[in-house]
PDB file of C-alpha atoms and ligand atoms in Angstrom:
ATOM      1  CA  MET Y 181     107.962   5.360 134.239  1.00 94.00           C
ATOM      2  CA  ILE Y 182     110.935   7.695 135.423  1.00 95.00           C
ATOM      3  CA  ILE Y 183     111.443   7.405 138.770  1.00 96.00           C
ATOM      4  CA  LYS Y 184     112.342  11.224 139.457  1.00 96.00           C
ATOM      5  CA  THR Y 185     112.536  11.055 143.058  1.00 96.00           C
ATOM      6  CA  ALA Y 186     113.139   8.043 145.733  1.00 95.00           C
ATOM      7  CA  GLU Y 187     112.573   9.098 148.894  1.00 94.00           C
ATOM      8  CA  PHE Y 188     111.966   6.501 152.232  1.00 93.00           C
ATOM      9  CA  ILE Y 189     109.451   8.576 153.913  1.00 93.00           C
ATOM     10  CA  VAL Y 190     108.872   5.846 157.990  1.00 92.00           C
ATOM     11  CA  SER Y 191     109.962   2.497 159.031  1.00 90.00           C
ATOM     12  CA  ASN Y 192     106.555   0.672 161.982  1.00 89.00           C
ATOM     13  CA  SER Y 193     105.689  -2.875 163.241  1.00 86.00           C
ATOM     14  CA  ASP Y 194     102.228  -0.373 163.458  1.00 89.00           C
ATOM     15  CA  VAL Y 195      99.434   0.062 160.535  1.00 92.00           C
ATOM     16  CA  ALA Y 196      98.185   2.516 162.379  1.00 93.00           C
ATOM     17  CA  LYS Y 197     101.346   4.291 162.619  1.00 93.00           C
ATOM     18  CA  CYS Y 198     101.502   4.380 158.351  1.00 95.00           C
ATOM     19  CA  PRO Y 199     101.792   7.433 156.344  1.00 96.00           C
ATOM     20  CA  LYS Y 200      98.372   9.089 156.556  1.00 95.00           C
ATOM     21  CA  ASN Y 201      97.978  10.522 153.396  1.00 91.00           C
ATOM     22  CA  GLN Y 202      95.807   8.611 150.622  1.00 93.00           C
ATOM     23  CA  LEU Y 203      98.769   7.726 147.486  1.00 97.00           C
ATOM     24  CA  PRO Y 204      98.662   4.130 146.328  1.00 97.00           C
ATOM     25  CA  GLU Y 205     100.592   1.684 147.558  1.00 98.00           C
ATOM     26  CA  TYR Y 206     102.304  -1.642 146.635  1.00 98.00           C
ATOM     27  CA  ALA Y 207     103.843  -3.841 148.912  1.00 98.00           C
ATOM     28  CA  PHE Y 208     107.109  -6.131 148.096  1.00 97.00           C
ATOM     29  CA  ILE Y 209     106.860  -8.847 149.872  1.00 96.00           C
ATOM     30  CA  GLY Y 210     108.327 -12.247 149.596  1.00 94.00           C
ATOM     31  CA  ARG Y 211     110.868 -14.499 151.806  1.00 91.00           C
ATOM     32  CA  SER Y 212     114.358 -13.370 153.541  1.00 86.00           C
ATOM     33  CA  ASN Y 213     116.518 -13.822 150.515  1.00 90.00           C
ATOM     34  CA  VAL Y 214     114.794 -13.665 148.216  1.00 94.00           C
ATOM     35  CA  GLY Y 215     116.452 -10.452 146.620  1.00 95.00           C
ATOM     36  CA  LYS Y 216     113.243  -7.706 147.568  1.00 95.00           C
ATOM     37  CA  SER Y 217     116.722  -5.131 148.365  1.00 93.00           C
ATOM     38  CA  SER Y 218     117.922  -5.463 145.439  1.00 95.00           C
ATOM     39  CA  LEU Y 219     114.863  -5.234 142.980  1.00 97.00           C
ATOM     40  CA  ILE Y 220     113.733  -2.353 144.938  1.00 96.00           C
ATOM     41  CA  ASN Y 221     117.310  -0.166 144.625  1.00 96.00           C
ATOM     42  CA  MET Y 222     116.621  -2.468 140.138  1.00 97.00           C
ATOM     43  CA  LEU Y 223     113.181  -0.736 140.474  1.00 98.00           C
ATOM     44  CA  THR Y 224     114.048   2.883 142.066  1.00 96.00           C
ATOM     45  CA  ASN Y 225     117.194   3.632 140.631  1.00 94.00           C
ATOM     46  CA  HIS Y 226     119.352   3.686 144.337  1.00 90.00           C
ATOM     47  CA  LYS Y 227     122.362   2.021 144.681  1.00 85.00           C
ATOM     48  CA  ASN Y 228     120.875   1.978 149.031  1.00 85.00           C
ATOM     49  CA  LEU Y 229     117.604   2.405 149.188  1.00 87.00           C
ATOM     50  CA  ALA Y 230     116.153  -0.227 151.075  1.00 85.00           C
ATOM     51  CA  LYS Y 231     119.364  -2.272 152.505  1.00 75.00           C
ATOM     52  CA  THR Y 232     120.339  -5.693 151.227  1.00 62.00           C
ATOM     53  CA  SER Y 233     121.918  -7.330 153.277  1.00 52.00           C
ATOM     54  CA  GLY Y 234     122.668 -11.858 153.203  1.00 48.00           C
ATOM     55  CA  ARG Y 235     121.032 -12.316 157.147  1.00 46.00           C
ATOM     56  CA  PRO Y 236     117.939 -13.474 156.656  1.00 46.00           C
ATOM     57  CA  GLY Y 237     115.286 -11.566 158.651  1.00 43.00           C
ATOM     58  CA  LYS Y 238     116.681  -8.724 159.502  1.00 46.00           C
ATOM     59  CA  THR Y 239     114.139  -6.324 158.233  1.00 59.00           C
ATOM     60  CA  GLN Y 240     111.299  -6.529 160.339  1.00 76.00           C
ATOM     61  CA  LEU Y 241     109.491  -3.174 160.107  1.00 86.00           C
ATOM     62  CA  ILE Y 242     107.048  -1.840 157.648  1.00 91.00           C
ATOM     63  CA  ASN Y 243     109.076   0.352 155.878  1.00 92.00           C
ATOM     64  CA  HIS Y 244     106.914   4.052 153.706  1.00 95.00           C
ATOM     65  CA  PHE Y 245     109.204   4.640 150.864  1.00 95.00           C
ATOM     66  CA  LEU Y 246     107.932   7.690 148.103  1.00 96.00           C
ATOM     67  CA  ILE Y 247     108.383   7.772 144.256  1.00 97.00           C
ATOM     68  CA  ASN Y 248     107.873  10.680 142.566  1.00 97.00           C
ATOM     69  CA  LYS Y 249     105.761  12.796 145.398  1.00 97.00           C
ATOM     70  CA  ASN Y 250     102.554  10.326 143.925  1.00 95.00           C
ATOM     71  CA  TRP Y 251     103.371   6.625 144.970  1.00 98.00           C
ATOM     72  CA  PHE Y 252     105.049   5.195 148.080  1.00 98.00           C
ATOM     73  CA  LEU Y 253     106.869   1.891 147.337  1.00 97.00           C
ATOM     74  CA  VAL Y 254     106.386  -0.787 151.026  1.00 96.00           C
ATOM     75  CA  ASP Y 255     109.176  -3.006 151.374  1.00 95.00           C
ATOM     76  CA  LEU Y 256     107.662  -5.873 154.167  1.00 93.00           C
ATOM     77  CA  PRO Y 257     109.186  -7.859 155.506  1.00 85.00           C
ATOM     78  CA  GLY Y 258     110.386 -11.529 154.891  1.00 82.00           C
ATOM     79  CA  TYR Y 259     108.315 -14.283 155.959  1.00 78.00           C
ATOM     80  CA  GLY Y 260     110.079 -17.263 155.642  1.00 63.00           C
ATOM     81  CA  TYR Y 261     111.418 -17.905 159.616  1.00 54.00           C
ATOM     82  CA  ALA Y 262     107.661 -18.025 161.008  1.00 50.00           C
ATOM     83  CA  ARG Y 263     107.021 -21.067 162.800  1.00 52.00           C
ATOM     84  CA  VAL Y 264     103.996 -23.237 162.365  1.00 49.00           C
ATOM     85  CA  SER Y 265     100.917 -22.677 162.720  1.00 52.00           C
ATOM     86  CA  LYS Y 266      97.370 -24.401 161.940  1.00 51.00           C
ATOM     87  CA  THR Y 267      95.821 -21.534 159.147  1.00 55.00           C
ATOM     88  CA  ALA Y 268      98.251 -19.722 156.604  1.00 51.00           C
ATOM     89  CA  LYS Y 269      97.070 -16.986 158.057  1.00 51.00           C
ATOM     90  CA  ARG Y 270      98.637 -17.333 161.268  1.00 57.00           C
ATOM     91  CA  LYS Y 271     102.250 -18.559 159.700  1.00 60.00           C
ATOM     92  CA  PHE Y 272     102.172 -14.958 158.672  1.00 73.00           C
ATOM     93  CA  GLN Y 273     103.596 -11.898 161.492  1.00 80.00           C
ATOM     94  CA  LYS Y 274     100.537  -9.903 162.281  1.00 83.00           C
ATOM     95  CA  PHE Y 275     102.097  -6.822 161.832  1.00 86.00           C
ATOM     96  CA  ILE Y 276     102.126  -8.543 157.748  1.00 89.00           C
ATOM     97  CA  THR Y 277      98.404  -9.819 157.825  1.00 90.00           C
ATOM     98  CA  ASP Y 278      97.079  -6.209 159.545  1.00 92.00           C
ATOM     99  CA  TYR Y 279      98.476  -3.858 157.077  1.00 95.00           C
ATOM    100  CA  PHE Y 280      97.007  -6.339 154.475  1.00 95.00           C
ATOM    101  CA  GLU Y 281      94.193  -6.134 155.725  1.00 95.00           C
ATOM    102  CA  LYS Y 282      93.440  -2.739 156.880  1.00 96.00           C
ATOM    103  CA  ARG Y 283      95.387  -0.698 155.107  1.00 97.00           C
ATOM    104  CA  GLN Y 284      93.253   0.917 152.029  1.00 96.00           C
ATOM    105  CA  GLN Y 285      96.049   2.821 150.770  1.00 97.00           C
ATOM    106  CA  LEU Y 286      97.622  -0.190 149.312  1.00 98.00           C
ATOM    107  CA  VAL Y 287      96.800  -1.198 145.766  1.00 97.00           C
ATOM    108  CA  SER Y 288      98.119  -4.292 145.291  1.00 98.00           C
ATOM    109  CA  ALA Y 289     101.345  -6.528 146.406  1.00 98.00           C
ATOM    110  CA  PHE Y 290     104.100  -8.363 144.499  1.00 98.00           C
ATOM    111  CA  VAL Y 291     105.027 -11.534 146.224  1.00 98.00           C
ATOM    112  CA  LEU Y 292     108.541 -12.090 145.550  1.00 98.00           C
ATOM    113  CA  VAL Y 293     109.434 -15.941 143.873  1.00 98.00           C
ATOM    114  CA  ASP Y 294     113.271 -16.796 143.668  1.00 98.00           C
ATOM    115  CA  ILE Y 295     113.435 -18.005 139.842  1.00 98.00           C
ATOM    116  CA  ARG Y 296     115.558 -21.409 140.232  1.00 97.00           C
ATOM    117  CA  HIS Y 297     113.184 -22.931 143.150  1.00 96.00           C
ATOM    118  CA  GLU Y 298     110.708 -25.314 143.138  1.00 95.00           C
ATOM    119  CA  PRO Y 299     107.889 -24.011 144.244  1.00 96.00           C
ATOM    120  CA  GLN Y 300     107.101 -22.980 148.513  1.00 94.00           C
ATOM    121  CA  LYS Y 301     104.760 -23.823 150.345  1.00 91.00           C
ATOM    122  CA  VAL Y 302     104.918 -21.027 151.976  1.00 90.00           C
ATOM    123  CA  ASP Y 303     105.150 -19.222 149.167  1.00 94.00           C
ATOM    124  CA  LEU Y 304     101.628 -20.703 147.831  1.00 95.00           C
ATOM    125  CA  GLU Y 305     100.233 -20.056 151.233  1.00 91.00           C
ATOM    126  CA  PHE Y 306     100.924 -16.816 151.406  1.00 92.00           C
ATOM    127  CA  MET Y 307      99.193 -16.217 147.823  1.00 95.00           C
ATOM    128  CA  GLU Y 308      96.016 -18.470 148.981  1.00 94.00           C
ATOM    129  CA  TYR Y 309      96.471 -16.620 152.193  1.00 92.00           C
ATOM    130  CA  LEU Y 310      96.056 -12.907 149.495  1.00 95.00           C
ATOM    131  CA  GLY Y 311      93.524 -14.533 147.508  1.00 95.00           C
ATOM    132  CA  LEU Y 312      91.353 -15.130 151.100  1.00 93.00           C
ATOM    133  CA  SER Y 313      92.063 -11.722 151.297  1.00 94.00           C
ATOM    134  CA  GLN Y 314      90.722  -9.651 148.289  1.00 95.00           C
ATOM    135  CA  ILE Y 315      94.046  -8.455 148.167  1.00 96.00           C
ATOM    136  CA  PRO Y 316      95.589  -8.278 144.155  1.00 97.00           C
ATOM    137  CA  PHE Y 317      98.370  -9.254 143.817  1.00 98.00           C
ATOM    138  CA  SER Y 318     101.529  -9.703 141.417  1.00 98.00           C
ATOM    139  CA  ILE Y 319     104.461 -12.763 140.901  1.00 98.00           C
ATOM    140  CA  ILE Y 320     107.592 -10.953 140.422  1.00 98.00           C
ATOM    141  CA  PHE Y 321     109.519 -14.042 139.656  1.00 98.00           C
ATOM    142  CA  THR Y 322     113.005 -12.706 140.915  1.00 98.00           C
ATOM    143  CA  LYS Y 323     117.592 -13.536 140.372  1.00 98.00           C
ATOM    144  CA  ALA Y 324     116.430 -14.389 136.102  1.00 98.00           C
ATOM    145  CA  ASP Y 325     120.503 -14.015 135.610  1.00 98.00           C
ATOM    146  CA  LYS Y 326     120.924 -17.433 137.533  1.00 98.00           C
ATOM    147  CA  LEU Y 327     119.154 -19.140 134.182  1.00 98.00           C
ATOM    148  CA  LYS Y 328     119.248 -19.706 130.918  1.00 97.00           C
ATOM    149  CA  PRO Y 329     117.284 -18.322 128.395  1.00 96.00           C
ATOM    150  CA  LYS Y 330     115.076 -22.319 128.732  1.00 98.00           C
ATOM    151  CA  ALA Y 331     115.374 -23.015 132.004  1.00 98.00           C
ATOM    152  CA  ILE Y 332     113.676 -19.041 132.783  1.00 98.00           C
ATOM    153  CA  GLU Y 333     111.225 -20.558 130.096  1.00 97.00           C
ATOM    154  CA  LYS Y 334     110.739 -23.842 132.342  1.00 97.00           C
ATOM    155  CA  HIS Y 335     110.488 -22.878 135.783  1.00 98.00           C
ATOM    156  CA  VAL Y 336     108.031 -20.113 134.562  1.00 98.00           C
ATOM    157  CA  GLU Y 337     105.514 -22.953 133.073  1.00 97.00           C
ATOM    158  CA  ASP Y 338     105.558 -25.155 135.765  1.00 97.00           C
ATOM    159  CA  TYR Y 339     104.779 -22.810 138.949  1.00 98.00           C
ATOM    160  CA  CYS Y 340     102.199 -21.357 136.584  1.00 97.00           C
ATOM    161  CA  GLN Y 341     101.204 -25.198 136.550  1.00 97.00           C
ATOM    162  CA  GLU Y 342     101.560 -25.217 140.191  1.00 97.00           C
ATOM    163  CA  LEU Y 343      99.458 -22.204 140.631  1.00 97.00           C
ATOM    164  CA  LEU Y 344      96.402 -23.592 138.421  1.00 97.00           C
ATOM    165  CA  LYS Y 345      95.976 -26.717 140.441  1.00 95.00           C
ATOM    166  CA  SER Y 346      94.021 -23.809 143.463  1.00 93.00           C
ATOM    167  CA  TRP Y 347      93.709 -20.785 140.975  1.00 95.00           C
ATOM    168  CA  GLU Y 348      90.847 -20.376 137.910  1.00 94.00           C
ATOM    169  CA  GLU Y 349      92.923 -17.903 137.090  1.00 95.00           C
ATOM    170  CA  LEU Y 350      97.038 -17.015 136.710  1.00 96.00           C
ATOM    171  CA  PRO Y 351      97.912 -13.993 138.918  1.00 96.00           C
ATOM    172  CA  ASN Y 352     100.170 -10.402 135.712  1.00 97.00           C
ATOM    173  CA  TYR Y 353     104.238 -12.075 136.733  1.00 98.00           C
ATOM    174  CA  PHE Y 354     107.478 -10.444 135.931  1.00 98.00           C
ATOM    175  CA  VAL Y 355     110.904 -11.456 135.639  1.00 98.00           C
ATOM    176  CA  THR Y 356     112.903  -9.592 136.423  1.00 98.00           C
ATOM    177  CA  SER Y 357     116.883  -9.909 137.980  1.00 98.00           C
ATOM    178  CA  SER Y 358     118.348  -6.980 140.064  1.00 98.00           C
ATOM    179  CA  SER Y 359     122.263  -7.550 138.740  1.00 96.00           C
ATOM    180  CA  ARG Y 360     120.865  -6.966 135.029  1.00 97.00           C
ATOM    181  CA  THR Y 361     118.688  -4.788 135.252  1.00 97.00           C
ATOM    182  CA  MET Y 362     115.745  -7.003 133.624  1.00 98.00           C
ATOM    183  CA  GLY Y 363     112.241  -6.255 133.963  1.00 98.00           C
ATOM    184  CA  ARG Y 364     112.730  -3.341 135.657  1.00 98.00           C
ATOM    185  CA  GLU Y 365     110.100  -1.189 132.898  1.00 98.00           C
ATOM    186  CA  ASP Y 366     107.254  -4.098 133.160  1.00 98.00           C
ATOM    187  CA  VAL Y 367     106.872  -3.632 137.153  1.00 98.00           C
ATOM    188  CA  LEU Y 368     107.405  -0.365 136.408  1.00 98.00           C
ATOM    189  CA  GLU Y 369     104.825   0.605 133.583  1.00 98.00           C
ATOM    190  CA  PHE Y 370     101.963  -2.316 136.155  1.00 98.00           C
ATOM    191  CA  ILE Y 371     102.812   0.548 138.063  1.00 98.00           C
ATOM    192  CA  ALA Y 372     102.180   2.938 135.995  1.00 98.00           C
ATOM    193  CA  SER Y 373      99.039   2.154 134.750  1.00 97.00           C
ATOM    194  CA  THR Y 374      97.284   0.841 137.449  1.00 97.00           C
ATOM    195  CA  ASN Y 375      98.243   4.208 139.540  1.00 97.00           C
ATOM    196  CA  ASP Y 376      96.137   6.209 135.295  1.00 96.00           C
ATOM    197  CA  GLU Y 377      93.408   3.995 136.638  1.00 95.00           C
ATOM    198  CA  ILE Y 378      93.216   4.861 139.883  1.00 93.00           C
ATOM    199  CA  GLU Y 379      93.353   8.610 138.423  1.00 91.00           C
ATOM    200  CA  ALA Y 380      91.368   8.208 136.447  1.00 93.00           C
ATOM    201  CA  LEU Y 381      88.235   6.710 139.063  1.00 90.00           C
ATOM    202  CA  ARG Y 382      88.535   9.285 141.012  1.00 86.00           C
ATOM    203  CA  SER Y 383      88.487  12.373 138.743  1.00 83.00           C
TER     204      SER Y 383
HETATM  205  P1  LIG W 286     116.130 -10.020 150.606  1.00 73.54           P
HETATM  206  O1  LIG W 286     116.848 -10.130 151.968  1.00 73.54           O
HETATM  207  O2  LIG W 286     114.398 -10.556 149.810  1.00 73.54           O
HETATM  208  O3  LIG W 286     116.092  -7.506 150.151  1.00 73.54           O
HETATM  209  O4  LIG W 286     117.109  -9.006 149.857  1.00 73.54           O
HETATM  210  P2  LIG W 286     119.070  -8.833 148.949  1.00 73.54           P
HETATM  211  O5  LIG W 286     118.116  -8.293 147.629  1.00 73.54           O
HETATM  212  O6  LIG W 286     119.632  -8.737 150.604  1.00 73.54           O
HETATM  213  O7  LIG W 286     119.359 -10.056 147.753  1.00 73.54           O
HETATM  214  C1  LIG W 286     119.714 -11.063 148.043  1.00 73.54           C
HETATM  215  C2  LIG W 286     121.188 -12.422 148.115  1.00 73.54           C
HETATM  216  O8  LIG W 286     121.211 -12.417 147.063  1.00 73.54           O
HETATM  217  C3  LIG W 286     121.803 -10.718 147.437  1.00 73.54           C
HETATM  218  O9  LIG W 286     123.763 -11.410 147.743  1.00 73.54           O
HETATM  219  C4  LIG W 286     121.714 -10.250 147.103  1.00 73.54           C
HETATM  220  O10 LIG W 286     123.261 -10.470 146.075  1.00 73.54           O
HETATM  221  C5  LIG W 286     121.039 -11.501 146.061  1.00 73.54           C
HETATM  222  N1  LIG W 286     120.248 -11.312 145.000  1.00 73.54           N
HETATM  223  C6  LIG W 286     119.577 -10.353 145.142  1.00 73.54           C
HETATM  224  N2  LIG W 286     119.132  -9.462 143.747  1.00 73.54           N
HETATM  225  C7  LIG W 286     119.940 -11.064 142.650  1.00 73.54           C
HETATM  226  C8  LIG W 286     119.688 -11.064 141.018  1.00 73.54           C
HETATM  227  O11 LIG W 286     118.474 -10.213 140.894  1.00 73.54           O
HETATM  228  N3  LIG W 286     120.409 -11.154 140.261  1.00 73.54           N
HETATM  229  C9  LIG W 286     121.375 -12.794 141.137  1.00 73.54           C
HETATM  230  N4  LIG W 286     122.354 -12.913 140.580  1.00 73.54           N
HETATM  231  N5  LIG W 286     122.045 -12.736 142.309  1.00 73.54           N
HETATM  232  C10 LIG W 286     120.946 -11.865 143.396  1.00 73.54           C
END
C-alpha cells in the first residue's frame, strides 16, 4: 500500500464522539513505551503524526487518523498502568473497553509487544479480553532491531508457545522495527487486503 495521505482527524475519550462515517478502522494498542507512536509514524511515513515520547501514559485519548481517505488508523492509549483488579476486563480503562465493544467500524486490532520481553501478563490478558469479545487481532512485535535474527526467531517462537497454552490457533503476527523500517509493507499489505475483502463483501 502506498500512503498518499495521512491526516489527524480527532482525539476524544468517548466512543460516541468517534467519526460517524463507515470507513474500516484498525486500532493500535499496547503497553506504554512499546513503540506505538514510532510504529504509526513509520507506517504512515510521517515523522510526527503520532507523538513519540519517553513519558509513559501520555496519550490518554482515542486518536483517529484518516489514511488515503479510505481507512482509519486508531491510536489508543497505552494500557500498562491500570490498577490490578479481579477480572481482565476491569483492568483496562472503560473508554478503551467501550471502544472495542461498541465501535462497529473496527475491523481488527494490532496488539504491540516489545520483542525483547518475555510474554507479559497484561498483554496476554488483553489478548484474552479481545478473544472473549470476538475482536480479531494481530500481534506486532516491535523494536526487532534490538535483537539478532536468530534471537528474533527464538523470541517469536517462545511467544507463540506461551500463546498456545491458552489459544487453539495463533493470531497473525508481524515483526517490525521503526528505526530500521522493518515489517512496514507486511502490516500495510495486511490492511490493504483486508480492506479489499470488505469492499468485495459490500459490493
Ligand atoms: P509509545 O509510548 O508506545 O508510543 O512508544 P514510542 O514510539 O514513544 O517509543 C518509546 C521509546 O522506544 C522511544 O525512546 C523510542 O525511540 C523507542 N523506540 C520505538 N520504536 C523503536 C524501534 O523500532 N527500535 C528501537 N531501537 N527503539 C524504538
